[in-house]
XYZ file of C-alpha atoms in Angstrom:
616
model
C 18.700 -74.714 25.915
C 17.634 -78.456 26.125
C 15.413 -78.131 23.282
C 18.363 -77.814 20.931
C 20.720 -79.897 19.534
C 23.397 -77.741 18.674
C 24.024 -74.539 21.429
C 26.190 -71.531 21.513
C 26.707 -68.648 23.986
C 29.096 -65.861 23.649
C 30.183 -63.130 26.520
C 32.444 -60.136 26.450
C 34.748 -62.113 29.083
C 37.545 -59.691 29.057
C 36.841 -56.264 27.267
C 39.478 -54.669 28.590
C 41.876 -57.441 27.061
C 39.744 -58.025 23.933
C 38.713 -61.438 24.575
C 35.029 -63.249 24.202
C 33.790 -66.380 26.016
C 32.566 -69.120 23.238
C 30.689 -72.126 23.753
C 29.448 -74.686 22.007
C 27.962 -77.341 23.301
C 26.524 -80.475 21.059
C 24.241 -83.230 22.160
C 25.074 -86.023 20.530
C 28.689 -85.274 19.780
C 30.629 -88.308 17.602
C 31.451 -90.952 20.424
C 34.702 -92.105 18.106
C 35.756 -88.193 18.510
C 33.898 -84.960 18.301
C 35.818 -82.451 15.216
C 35.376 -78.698 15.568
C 36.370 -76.174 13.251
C 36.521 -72.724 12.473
C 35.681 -70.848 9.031
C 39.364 -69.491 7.054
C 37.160 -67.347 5.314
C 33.816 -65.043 5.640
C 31.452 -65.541 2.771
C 31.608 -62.174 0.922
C 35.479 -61.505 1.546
C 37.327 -63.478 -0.773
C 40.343 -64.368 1.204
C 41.898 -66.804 3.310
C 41.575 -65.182 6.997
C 42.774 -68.268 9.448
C 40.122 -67.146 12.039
C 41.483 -69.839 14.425
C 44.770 -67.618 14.811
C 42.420 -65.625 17.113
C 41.658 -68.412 19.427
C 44.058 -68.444 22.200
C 42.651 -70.775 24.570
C 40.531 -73.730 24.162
C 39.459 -76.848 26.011
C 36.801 -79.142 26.326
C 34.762 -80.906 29.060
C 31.603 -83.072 29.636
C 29.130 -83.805 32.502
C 31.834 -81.550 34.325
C 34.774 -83.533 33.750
C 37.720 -82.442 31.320
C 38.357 -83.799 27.800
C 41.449 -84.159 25.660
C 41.132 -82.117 22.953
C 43.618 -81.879 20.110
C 44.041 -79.672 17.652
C 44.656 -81.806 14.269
C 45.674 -78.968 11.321
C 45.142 -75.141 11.380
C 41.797 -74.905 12.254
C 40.388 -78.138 13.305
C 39.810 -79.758 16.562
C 38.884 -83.582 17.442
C 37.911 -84.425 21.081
C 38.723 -87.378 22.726
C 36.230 -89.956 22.207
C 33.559 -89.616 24.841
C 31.838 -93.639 25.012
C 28.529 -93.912 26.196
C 28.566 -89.617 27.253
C 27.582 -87.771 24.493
C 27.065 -84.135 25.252
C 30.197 -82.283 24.801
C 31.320 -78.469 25.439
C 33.821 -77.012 23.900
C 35.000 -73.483 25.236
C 37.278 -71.137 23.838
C 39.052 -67.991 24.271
C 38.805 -65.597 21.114
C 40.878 -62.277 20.569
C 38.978 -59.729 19.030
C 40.810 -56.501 17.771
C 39.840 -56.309 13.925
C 38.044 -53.074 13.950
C 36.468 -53.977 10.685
C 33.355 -55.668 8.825
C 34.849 -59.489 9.035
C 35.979 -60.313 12.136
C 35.248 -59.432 15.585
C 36.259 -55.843 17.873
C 35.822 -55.630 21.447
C 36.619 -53.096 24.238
C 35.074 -51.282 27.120
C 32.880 -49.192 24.571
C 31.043 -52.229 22.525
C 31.502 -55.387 21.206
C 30.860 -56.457 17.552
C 31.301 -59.768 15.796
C 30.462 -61.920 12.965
C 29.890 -65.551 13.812
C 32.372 -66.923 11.494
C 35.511 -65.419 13.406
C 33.683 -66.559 17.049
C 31.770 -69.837 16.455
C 33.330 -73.415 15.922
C 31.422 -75.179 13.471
C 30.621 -78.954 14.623
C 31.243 -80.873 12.130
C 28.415 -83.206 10.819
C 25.746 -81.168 12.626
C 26.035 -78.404 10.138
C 22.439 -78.587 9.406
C 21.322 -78.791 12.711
C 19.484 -75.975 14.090
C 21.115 -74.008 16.905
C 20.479 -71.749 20.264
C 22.833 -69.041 20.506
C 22.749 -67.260 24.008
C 24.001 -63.626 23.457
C 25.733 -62.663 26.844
C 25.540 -58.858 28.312
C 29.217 -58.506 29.592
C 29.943 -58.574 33.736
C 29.803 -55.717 35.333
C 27.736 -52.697 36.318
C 29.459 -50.924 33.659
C 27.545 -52.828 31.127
C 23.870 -52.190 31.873
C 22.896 -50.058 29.184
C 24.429 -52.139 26.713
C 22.088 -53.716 23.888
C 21.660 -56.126 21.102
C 21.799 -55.646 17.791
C 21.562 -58.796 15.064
C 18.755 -59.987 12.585
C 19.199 -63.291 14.115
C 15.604 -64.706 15.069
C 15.064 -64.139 18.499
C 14.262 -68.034 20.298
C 10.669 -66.909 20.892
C 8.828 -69.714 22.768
C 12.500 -70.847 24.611
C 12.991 -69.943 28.241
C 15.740 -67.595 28.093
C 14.338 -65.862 24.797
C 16.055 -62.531 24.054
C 13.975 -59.563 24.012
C 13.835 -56.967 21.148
C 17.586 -55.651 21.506
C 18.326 -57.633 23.993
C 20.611 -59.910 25.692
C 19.019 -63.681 25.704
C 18.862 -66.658 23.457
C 18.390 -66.693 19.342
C 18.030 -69.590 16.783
C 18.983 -69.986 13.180
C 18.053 -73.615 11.114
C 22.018 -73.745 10.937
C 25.230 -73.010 11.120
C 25.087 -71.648 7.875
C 22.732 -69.174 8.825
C 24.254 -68.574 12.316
C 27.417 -66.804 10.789
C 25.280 -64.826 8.139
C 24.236 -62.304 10.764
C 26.708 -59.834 12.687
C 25.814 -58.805 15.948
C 26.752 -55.465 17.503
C 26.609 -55.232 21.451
C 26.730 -51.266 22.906
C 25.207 -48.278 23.564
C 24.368 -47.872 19.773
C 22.065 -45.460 18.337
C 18.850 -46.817 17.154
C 16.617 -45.950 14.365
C 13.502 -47.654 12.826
C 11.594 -47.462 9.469
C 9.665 -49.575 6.974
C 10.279 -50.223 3.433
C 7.405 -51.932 1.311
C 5.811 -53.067 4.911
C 9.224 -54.950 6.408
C 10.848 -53.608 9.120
C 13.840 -51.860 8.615
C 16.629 -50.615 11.308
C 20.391 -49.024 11.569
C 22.246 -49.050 14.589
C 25.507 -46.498 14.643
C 27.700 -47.024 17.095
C 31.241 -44.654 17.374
C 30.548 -41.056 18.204
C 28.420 -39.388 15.527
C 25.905 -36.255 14.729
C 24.007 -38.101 12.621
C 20.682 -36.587 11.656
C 18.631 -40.089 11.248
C 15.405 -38.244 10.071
C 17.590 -37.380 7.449
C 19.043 -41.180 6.762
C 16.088 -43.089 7.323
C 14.016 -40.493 4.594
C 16.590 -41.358 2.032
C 17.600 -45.363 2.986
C 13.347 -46.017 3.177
C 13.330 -44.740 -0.934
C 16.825 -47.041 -1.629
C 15.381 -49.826 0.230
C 11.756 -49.392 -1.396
C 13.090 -48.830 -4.855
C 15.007 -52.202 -4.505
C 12.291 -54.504 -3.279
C 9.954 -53.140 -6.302
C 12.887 -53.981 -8.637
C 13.026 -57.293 -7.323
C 9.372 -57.502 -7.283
C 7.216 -57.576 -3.595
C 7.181 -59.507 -1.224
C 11.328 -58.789 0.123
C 13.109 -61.966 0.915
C 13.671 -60.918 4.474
C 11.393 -60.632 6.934
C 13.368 -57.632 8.466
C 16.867 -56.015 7.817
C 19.603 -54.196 9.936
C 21.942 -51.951 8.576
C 24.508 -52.313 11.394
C 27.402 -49.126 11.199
C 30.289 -48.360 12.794
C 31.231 -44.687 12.946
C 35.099 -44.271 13.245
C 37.795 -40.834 12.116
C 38.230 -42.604 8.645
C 37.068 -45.976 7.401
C 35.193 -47.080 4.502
C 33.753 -50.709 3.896
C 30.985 -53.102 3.793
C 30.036 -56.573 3.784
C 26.587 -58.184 3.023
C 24.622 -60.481 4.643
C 20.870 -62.235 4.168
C 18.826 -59.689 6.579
C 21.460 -57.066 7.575
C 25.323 -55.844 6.472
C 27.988 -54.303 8.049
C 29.423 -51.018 7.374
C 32.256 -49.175 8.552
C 32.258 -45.875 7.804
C 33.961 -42.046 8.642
C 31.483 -40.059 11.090
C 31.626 -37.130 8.797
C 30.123 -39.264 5.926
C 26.764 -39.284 8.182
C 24.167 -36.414 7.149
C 24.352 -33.747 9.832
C 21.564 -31.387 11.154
C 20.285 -28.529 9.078
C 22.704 -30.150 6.159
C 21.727 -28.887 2.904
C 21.825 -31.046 -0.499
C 23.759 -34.399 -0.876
C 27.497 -33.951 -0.425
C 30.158 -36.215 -1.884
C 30.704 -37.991 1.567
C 26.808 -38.852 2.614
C 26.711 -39.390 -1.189
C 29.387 -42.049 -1.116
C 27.542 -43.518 2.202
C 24.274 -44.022 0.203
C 25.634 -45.522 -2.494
C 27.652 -47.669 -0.326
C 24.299 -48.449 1.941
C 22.478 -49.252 -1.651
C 25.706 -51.642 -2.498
C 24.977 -54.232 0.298
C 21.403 -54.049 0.113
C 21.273 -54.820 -3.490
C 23.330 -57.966 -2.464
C 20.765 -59.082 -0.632
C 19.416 -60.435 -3.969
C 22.397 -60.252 -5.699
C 25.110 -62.805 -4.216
C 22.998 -63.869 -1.361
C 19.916 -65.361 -2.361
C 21.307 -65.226 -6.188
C 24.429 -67.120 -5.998
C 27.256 -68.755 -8.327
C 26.971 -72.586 -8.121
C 29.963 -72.980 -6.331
C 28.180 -71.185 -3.545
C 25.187 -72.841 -2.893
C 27.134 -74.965 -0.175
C 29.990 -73.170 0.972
C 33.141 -75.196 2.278
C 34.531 -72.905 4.737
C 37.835 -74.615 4.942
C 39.365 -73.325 1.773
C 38.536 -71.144 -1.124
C 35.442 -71.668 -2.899
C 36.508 -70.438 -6.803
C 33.812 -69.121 -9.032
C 34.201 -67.196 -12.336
C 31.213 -64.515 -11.860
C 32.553 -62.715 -9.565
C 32.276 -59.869 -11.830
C 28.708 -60.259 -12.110
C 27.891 -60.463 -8.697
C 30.056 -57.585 -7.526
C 30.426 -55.517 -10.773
C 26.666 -55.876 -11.806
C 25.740 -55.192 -7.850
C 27.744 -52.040 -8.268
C 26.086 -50.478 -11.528
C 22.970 -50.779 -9.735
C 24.326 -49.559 -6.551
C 24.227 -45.564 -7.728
C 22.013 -46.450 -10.314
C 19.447 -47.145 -7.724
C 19.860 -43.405 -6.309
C 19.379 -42.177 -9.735
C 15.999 -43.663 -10.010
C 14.072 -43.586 -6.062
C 15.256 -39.656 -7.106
C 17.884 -38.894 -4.750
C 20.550 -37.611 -7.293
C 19.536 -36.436 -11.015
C 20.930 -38.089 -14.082
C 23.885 -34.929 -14.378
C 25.192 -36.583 -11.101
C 24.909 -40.226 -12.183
C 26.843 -39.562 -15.013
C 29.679 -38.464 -13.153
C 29.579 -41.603 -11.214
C 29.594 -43.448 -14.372
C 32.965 -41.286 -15.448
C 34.458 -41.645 -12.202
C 34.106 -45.402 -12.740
C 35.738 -45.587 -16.456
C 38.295 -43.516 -15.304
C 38.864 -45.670 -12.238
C 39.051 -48.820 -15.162
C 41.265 -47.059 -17.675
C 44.203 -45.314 -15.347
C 45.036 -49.490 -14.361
C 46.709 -51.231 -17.063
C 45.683 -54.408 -15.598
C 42.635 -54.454 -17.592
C 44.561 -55.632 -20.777
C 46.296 -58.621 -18.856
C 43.291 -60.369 -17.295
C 39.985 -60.808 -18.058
C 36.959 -60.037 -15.729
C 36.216 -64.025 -15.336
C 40.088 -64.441 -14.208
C 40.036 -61.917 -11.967
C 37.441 -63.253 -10.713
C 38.399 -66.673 -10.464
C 41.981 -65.387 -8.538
C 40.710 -63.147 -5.998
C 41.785 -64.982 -3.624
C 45.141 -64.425 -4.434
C 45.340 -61.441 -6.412
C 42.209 -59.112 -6.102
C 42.394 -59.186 -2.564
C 46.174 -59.865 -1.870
C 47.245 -56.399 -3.850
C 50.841 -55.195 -4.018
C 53.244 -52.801 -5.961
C 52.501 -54.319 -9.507
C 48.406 -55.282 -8.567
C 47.616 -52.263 -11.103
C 49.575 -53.679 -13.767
C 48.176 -57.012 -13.542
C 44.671 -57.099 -12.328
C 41.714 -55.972 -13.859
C 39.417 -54.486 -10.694
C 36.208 -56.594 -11.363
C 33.744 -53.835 -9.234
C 34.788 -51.511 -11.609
C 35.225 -53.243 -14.912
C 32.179 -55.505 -14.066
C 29.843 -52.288 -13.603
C 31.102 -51.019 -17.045
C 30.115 -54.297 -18.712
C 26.541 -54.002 -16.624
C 26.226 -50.325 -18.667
C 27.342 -52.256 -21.919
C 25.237 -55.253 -21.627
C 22.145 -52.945 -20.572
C 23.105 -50.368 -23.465
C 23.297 -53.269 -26.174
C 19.998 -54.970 -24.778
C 17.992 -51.774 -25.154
C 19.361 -50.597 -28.370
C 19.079 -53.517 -30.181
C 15.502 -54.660 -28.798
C 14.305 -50.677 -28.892
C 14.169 -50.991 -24.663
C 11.454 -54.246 -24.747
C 14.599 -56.115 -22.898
C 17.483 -54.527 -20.637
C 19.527 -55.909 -18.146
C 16.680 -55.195 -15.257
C 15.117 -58.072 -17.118
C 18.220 -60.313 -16.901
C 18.255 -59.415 -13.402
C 14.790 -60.353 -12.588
C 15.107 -63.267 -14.105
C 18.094 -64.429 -12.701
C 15.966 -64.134 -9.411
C 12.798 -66.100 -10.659
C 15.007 -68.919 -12.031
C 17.778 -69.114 -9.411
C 17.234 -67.085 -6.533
C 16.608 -68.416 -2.862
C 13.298 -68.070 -1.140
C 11.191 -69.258 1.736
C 8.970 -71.387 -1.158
C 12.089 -72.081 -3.854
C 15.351 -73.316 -4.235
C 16.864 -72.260 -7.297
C 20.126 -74.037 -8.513
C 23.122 -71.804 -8.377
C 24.288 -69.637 -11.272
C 27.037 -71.392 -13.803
C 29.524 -69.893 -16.185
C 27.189 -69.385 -18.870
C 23.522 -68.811 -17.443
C 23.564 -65.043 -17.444
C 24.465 -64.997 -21.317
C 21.986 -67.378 -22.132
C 19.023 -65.245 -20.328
C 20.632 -62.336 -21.684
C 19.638 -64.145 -25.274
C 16.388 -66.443 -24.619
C 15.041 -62.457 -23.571
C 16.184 -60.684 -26.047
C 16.483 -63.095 -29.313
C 20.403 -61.631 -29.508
C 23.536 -63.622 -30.364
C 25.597 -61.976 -27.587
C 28.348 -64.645 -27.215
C 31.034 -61.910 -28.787
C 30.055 -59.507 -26.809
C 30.713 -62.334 -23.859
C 34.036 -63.046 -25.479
C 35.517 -59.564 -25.717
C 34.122 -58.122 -22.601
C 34.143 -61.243 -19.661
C 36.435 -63.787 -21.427
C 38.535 -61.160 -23.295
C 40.896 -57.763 -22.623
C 39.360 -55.460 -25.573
C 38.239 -51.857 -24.576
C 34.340 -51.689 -24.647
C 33.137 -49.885 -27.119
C 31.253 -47.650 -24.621
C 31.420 -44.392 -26.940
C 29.157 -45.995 -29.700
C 27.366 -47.823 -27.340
C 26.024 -44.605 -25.805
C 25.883 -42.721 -29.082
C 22.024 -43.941 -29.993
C 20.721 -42.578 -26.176
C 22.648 -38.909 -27.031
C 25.578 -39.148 -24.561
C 28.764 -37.792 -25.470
C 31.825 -39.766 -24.166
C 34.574 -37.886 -24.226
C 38.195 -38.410 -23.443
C 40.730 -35.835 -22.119
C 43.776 -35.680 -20.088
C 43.152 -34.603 -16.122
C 46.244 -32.642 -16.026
C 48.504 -30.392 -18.691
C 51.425 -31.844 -16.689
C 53.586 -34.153 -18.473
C 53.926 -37.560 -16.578
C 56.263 -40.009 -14.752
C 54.414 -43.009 -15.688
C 53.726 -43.909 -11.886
C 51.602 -43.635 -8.650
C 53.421 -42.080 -5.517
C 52.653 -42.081 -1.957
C 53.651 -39.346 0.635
C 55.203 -39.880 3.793
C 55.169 -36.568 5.652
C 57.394 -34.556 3.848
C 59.094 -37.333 1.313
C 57.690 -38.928 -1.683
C 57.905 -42.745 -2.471
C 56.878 -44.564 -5.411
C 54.059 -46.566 -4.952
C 53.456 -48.335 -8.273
C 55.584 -47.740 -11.713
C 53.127 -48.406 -14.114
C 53.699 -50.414 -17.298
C 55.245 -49.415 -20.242
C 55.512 -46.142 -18.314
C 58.533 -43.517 -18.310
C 59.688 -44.661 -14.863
C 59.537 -47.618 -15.688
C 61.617 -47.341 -19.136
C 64.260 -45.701 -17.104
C 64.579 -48.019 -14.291
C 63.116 -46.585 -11.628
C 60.513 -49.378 -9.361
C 58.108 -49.192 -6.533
C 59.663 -48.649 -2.979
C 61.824 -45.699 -5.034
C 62.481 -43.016 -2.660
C 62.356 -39.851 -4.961
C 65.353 -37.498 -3.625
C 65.703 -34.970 -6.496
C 64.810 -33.818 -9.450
C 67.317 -31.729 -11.879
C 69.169 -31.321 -8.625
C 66.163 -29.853 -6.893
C 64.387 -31.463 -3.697
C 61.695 -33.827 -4.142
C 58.534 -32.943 -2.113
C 54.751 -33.647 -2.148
C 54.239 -30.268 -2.869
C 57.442 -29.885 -4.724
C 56.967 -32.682 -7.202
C 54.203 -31.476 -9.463
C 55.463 -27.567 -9.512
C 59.155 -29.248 -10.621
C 57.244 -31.237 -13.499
C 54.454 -29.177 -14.939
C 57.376 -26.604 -15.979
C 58.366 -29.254 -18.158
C 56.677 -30.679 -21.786
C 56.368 -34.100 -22.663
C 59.614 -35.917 -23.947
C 61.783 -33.469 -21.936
C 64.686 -35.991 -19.749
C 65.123 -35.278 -16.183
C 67.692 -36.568 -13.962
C 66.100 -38.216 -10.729
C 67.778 -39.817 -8.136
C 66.568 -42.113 -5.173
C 67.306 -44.138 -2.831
C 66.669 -47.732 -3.460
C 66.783 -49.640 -0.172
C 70.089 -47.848 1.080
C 71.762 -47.394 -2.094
C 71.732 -44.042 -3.965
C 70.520 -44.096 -7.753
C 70.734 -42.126 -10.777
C 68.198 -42.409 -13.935
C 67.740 -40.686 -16.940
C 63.718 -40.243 -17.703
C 62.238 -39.380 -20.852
C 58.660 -37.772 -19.681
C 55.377 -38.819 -21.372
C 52.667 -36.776 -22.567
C 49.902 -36.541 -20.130
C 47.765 -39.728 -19.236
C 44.266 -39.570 -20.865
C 42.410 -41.015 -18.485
C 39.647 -38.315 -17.655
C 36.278 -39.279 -18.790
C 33.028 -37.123 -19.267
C 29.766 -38.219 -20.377
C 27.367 -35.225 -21.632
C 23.667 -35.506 -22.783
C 22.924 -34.721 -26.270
C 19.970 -33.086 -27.525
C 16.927 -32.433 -24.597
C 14.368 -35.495 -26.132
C 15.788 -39.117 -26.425
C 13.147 -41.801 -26.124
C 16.055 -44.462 -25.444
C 17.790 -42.392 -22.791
C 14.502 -41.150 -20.928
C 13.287 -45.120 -20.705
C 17.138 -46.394 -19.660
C 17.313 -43.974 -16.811
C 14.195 -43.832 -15.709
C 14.075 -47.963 -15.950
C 11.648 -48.480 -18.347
C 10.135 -50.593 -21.152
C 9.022 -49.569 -24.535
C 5.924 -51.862 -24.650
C 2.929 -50.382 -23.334
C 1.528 -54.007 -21.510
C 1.425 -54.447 -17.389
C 5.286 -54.559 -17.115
C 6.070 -51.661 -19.562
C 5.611 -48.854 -16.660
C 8.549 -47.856 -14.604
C 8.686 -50.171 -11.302
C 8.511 -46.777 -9.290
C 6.458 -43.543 -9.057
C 7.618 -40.897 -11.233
C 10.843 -39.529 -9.904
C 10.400 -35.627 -9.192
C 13.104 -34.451 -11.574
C 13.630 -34.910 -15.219
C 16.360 -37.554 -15.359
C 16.418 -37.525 -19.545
């Protein structure tokens, strides 16, 4: 690795105990004092993670001989200065037991990290290109085990890794060194190509998974998406890297691959017939990172075109970039055909109900919630529905508004696919174009240079503001019903509860809700009702004998102290949505769903083949 300036190798040193071997090793380290530091946060998960809390060992050496190394705030290091010696090696011990898509997981049965949570960045050689040498664990144990990472393989370097295997890569930089996961196991492998670039997923976990079945549906996702975008794809190849596991759910994105974490059952299965809920919820998950790797990663707020990875990196748009990434998410298995526009629309209901049962959403605004969710969004407790708008959710509702308003009011010449393309030839990242980051007000202002509109009310109310969105009227001219109704005949409490075994605890008391009129909080432990036992069963056969504004005596134990309260119960919540077609012929709704233009030029024709159902 003498070629490089900047090199990194990483071994499974302890599986058993959950620990990795990291180096790093820099040529012309600072002679005053060498700092390393570790990332708080992965790009993607807006939190404050303190990845350094993982390291415990570290210690530094060069030409063989020790050097002092102290550690100088949370996640910094500074070496002792070196004088006319400049190559430095720091190695540290890193525990790795976060069986999830940010961090790192290691045992005897594979070994998965992201290279934010392993890898000390060395500071003022960010830019610097780097070797990484990927390390096959000791022991005979070990032989089968594999590679699998998008990150370039060192071809022409003595020591290059083979396809899948163990050996030295190279990124232009550190920033691109922690964009791609790495998985190390006896995975299961499957290969296909979407629009001529390489595609692959890698399961590991037990699993049935029938991956003729997968790779059939993620090749028309994938395809679909790089036609949207417009040909070539950004990436020269992309990993979908999964973890199979009794019950998970989760993904993050990355540049050429993301990382999902996912229940084995919501795999396809031999001889499996249709598209259940589960696989359903997989794909549209699968579709949800992909899309990002437009959206958010090559497409990216301003205040992440050079991420400090020290602290939180605040951005407004969050609502764009993760709300508008998830309206496309299912609507991208609408149109590549694998679901028909009956289904979609329950997706979309699912989703307004999801928005309307949280009375959060008239407290903040989608460009607040954005800007806090690093403490709020992603720190959520008791009161979190109550006080924070969810911008996935709200964010893909104002996607469906935008794109309802753009094609009503320009008879579908302009919809938000046209923001969205735009937004990629005027900002997005490429191997022949820089484009500046997206500020506060850019995606309005396409919005209107495309379609001639004055849309900065609709910007106020829906982004800036807490009104409902006028969704109803909006989908009135493409004849689809909204309609309204309650999910239950039973009366309600006015909170959320959670079940542990055979007791009931609330979980949330929601605002301006019975419960919460009466008294009662979250943490509640729900004894009785009228005298009778509380159970999970119990609890909704005790109150659908009742009618709304009947009182009920409930008591509960509060910490260790028994309670008493009087509650008054409200009618039932109306927070079930529907969304019917109208009429069998709607010009508007055929070209919305099936992504199309009115005008008849070159870019008026749907940006895929004619899907094999009729989605009007």
């Amino acid at each position: 690795m003498k070629s490089a300036n900047l090199c990194y190798s990483i071994r499974p040193s302890n599986p058993q105990a959950h620990l990795f071997e990291v180096r790093c090793t820099v040529r012309d380290a600072d002679p005053a004092g060498q700092r390393f530091a570790l990332p708080a946060w992965i790009p993607g998960s807006y939190l404050i993670r303190d990845f350094a809390r993982h390291v415990v060992a570290i210690r530094a050496e060069s030409a063989g001989k020790p050097v002092a190394l102290e550690k100088i705030d949370k996640h910094t290091w500074r070496a002792a200065p070196l004088g006319k010696a400049q190559v430095l090696t720091v190695i540290s011990e890193v525990y790795a037991w976060d069986l999830s898509v940010r961090g790192a997981h290691l045992d005897q049965t594979h070994a998965f990290f992201n290279g934010s949570s392993v890898f000390l960045r060395a500071l003022g050689h960010e830019q610097r290109p780097c070797l990484v040498d990927i390390q096959r664990p000791l022991g005979t144990a070990f032989q089968d085990w594999r590679v699998a990472t998008a990150l370039p393989r060192a071809i022409g370097e003595r020591g290059a890794a083979r396809q899948h295997g163990f050996g030295l890569y190279r990124t232009a930089s550190y920033d691109e060194l922690i964009d791609h996961p790495a998985e190390m196991g006896t995975f299961t492998l499957a290969a296909f190509t979407a629009c001529g670039v390489p595609h692959e997923i890698a399961i590991s976990g037990r699993h049935d998974c029938d991956l003729t079945r997968l790779t059939t549906d993620l090749t028309r996702i994938c395809e679909w998406q790089i036609r949207f975008f417009g040909e070539p794809a950004p990436m020269p190849r992309y990993l979908f890297l999964v973890t199979a596991v009794g019950d998970a759910y989760g993904g993050l994105e990355h540049r050429a691959s993301t990382a999902l974490l996912c229940a084995r059952d919501d795999l396809p299965y031999p001889g499996m017939k249709g598209l259940p809920e589960r696989y359903l919820t997989f794909l549209g998950l699968c579709s949800h990172e992909y899309f990002h790797a437009w959206n958010v990663k090559r497409i990216r707020p301003a205040t992440f075109t050079a991420y400090n990875l020290d602290s939180e990196n605040y951005t407004t748009l969050l609502w764009a970039f993760e709300g508008f990434t998830s309206y496309y998410d299912d609507l991208t298995l609408l149109r590549c055909g694998l679901i028909k526009a009956k289904k979609w629309l329950e997706l979309v209901a699912k989703t307004i109900d999801r928005v309307q049962r949280e009375p959060g959403r008239q407290r903040q605004t989608l460009a607040q919630s954005s800007f806090d969710a690093w403490t709020k969004y992603y720190r959520p407790d008791e009161n979190t529905p109550n006080a924070v708008v969810n911008y996935y959710a709200k964010g893909a509702l104002v996607a469906l508004a935008l794109d309802l308003t753009l094609r009503a009011e320009t008879d579908s010449r302009v919809s938000l696919d046209d923001v969205m393309r735009t937004l990629w030839e005027r900002h997005g990242e490429r191997d022949d174009y820089r484009g500046p980051g997206v500020g506060d007000e850019d995606i309005r202002l396409i919005a209107e240079d495309l379609s001639g509109l004055d849309l900065r009310r609709f910007f106020a109310d829906a982004v800036h503001g807490t009104p409902e969105l006028a969704l109803a009227s909006l989908l009135k001219p493409f004849g689809i019903v909204l309609k309204r109704t309650a999910a239950s005949a039973t009366p309600t409490l006015g909170a959320r509860t959670s079940n542990e075994g055979n007791d009931v605890r609330l979980a949330t008391v929601y605002e301006g809700g019975p419960a919460q009129a009466a008294g009662l909080s979250a943490g509640d432990l729900l004894l009785a009702i009228d005298g009778l036992r509380v159970t999970p069963l119990g609890l909704e056969r005790l109150l659908c004998r009742r009618t709304s504004g009947d009182t009920i005596r409930v008591h509960a134990f509060r910490r260790d102290e028994l309670m008493e309260f009087s509650v008054q119960l409200g009618p039932p919540a109306s927070d079930s949505h529907k969304l019917n077609r109208k009429g069998r012929v709607n010009p508007l709704r055929k070209r919305w769903l099936q992504g199309q233009r009115a005008s008849p030029d070159a870019h008026s024709a749907s940006i895929d083949p004619p899907l094999p159902h009729d989605t009007t």
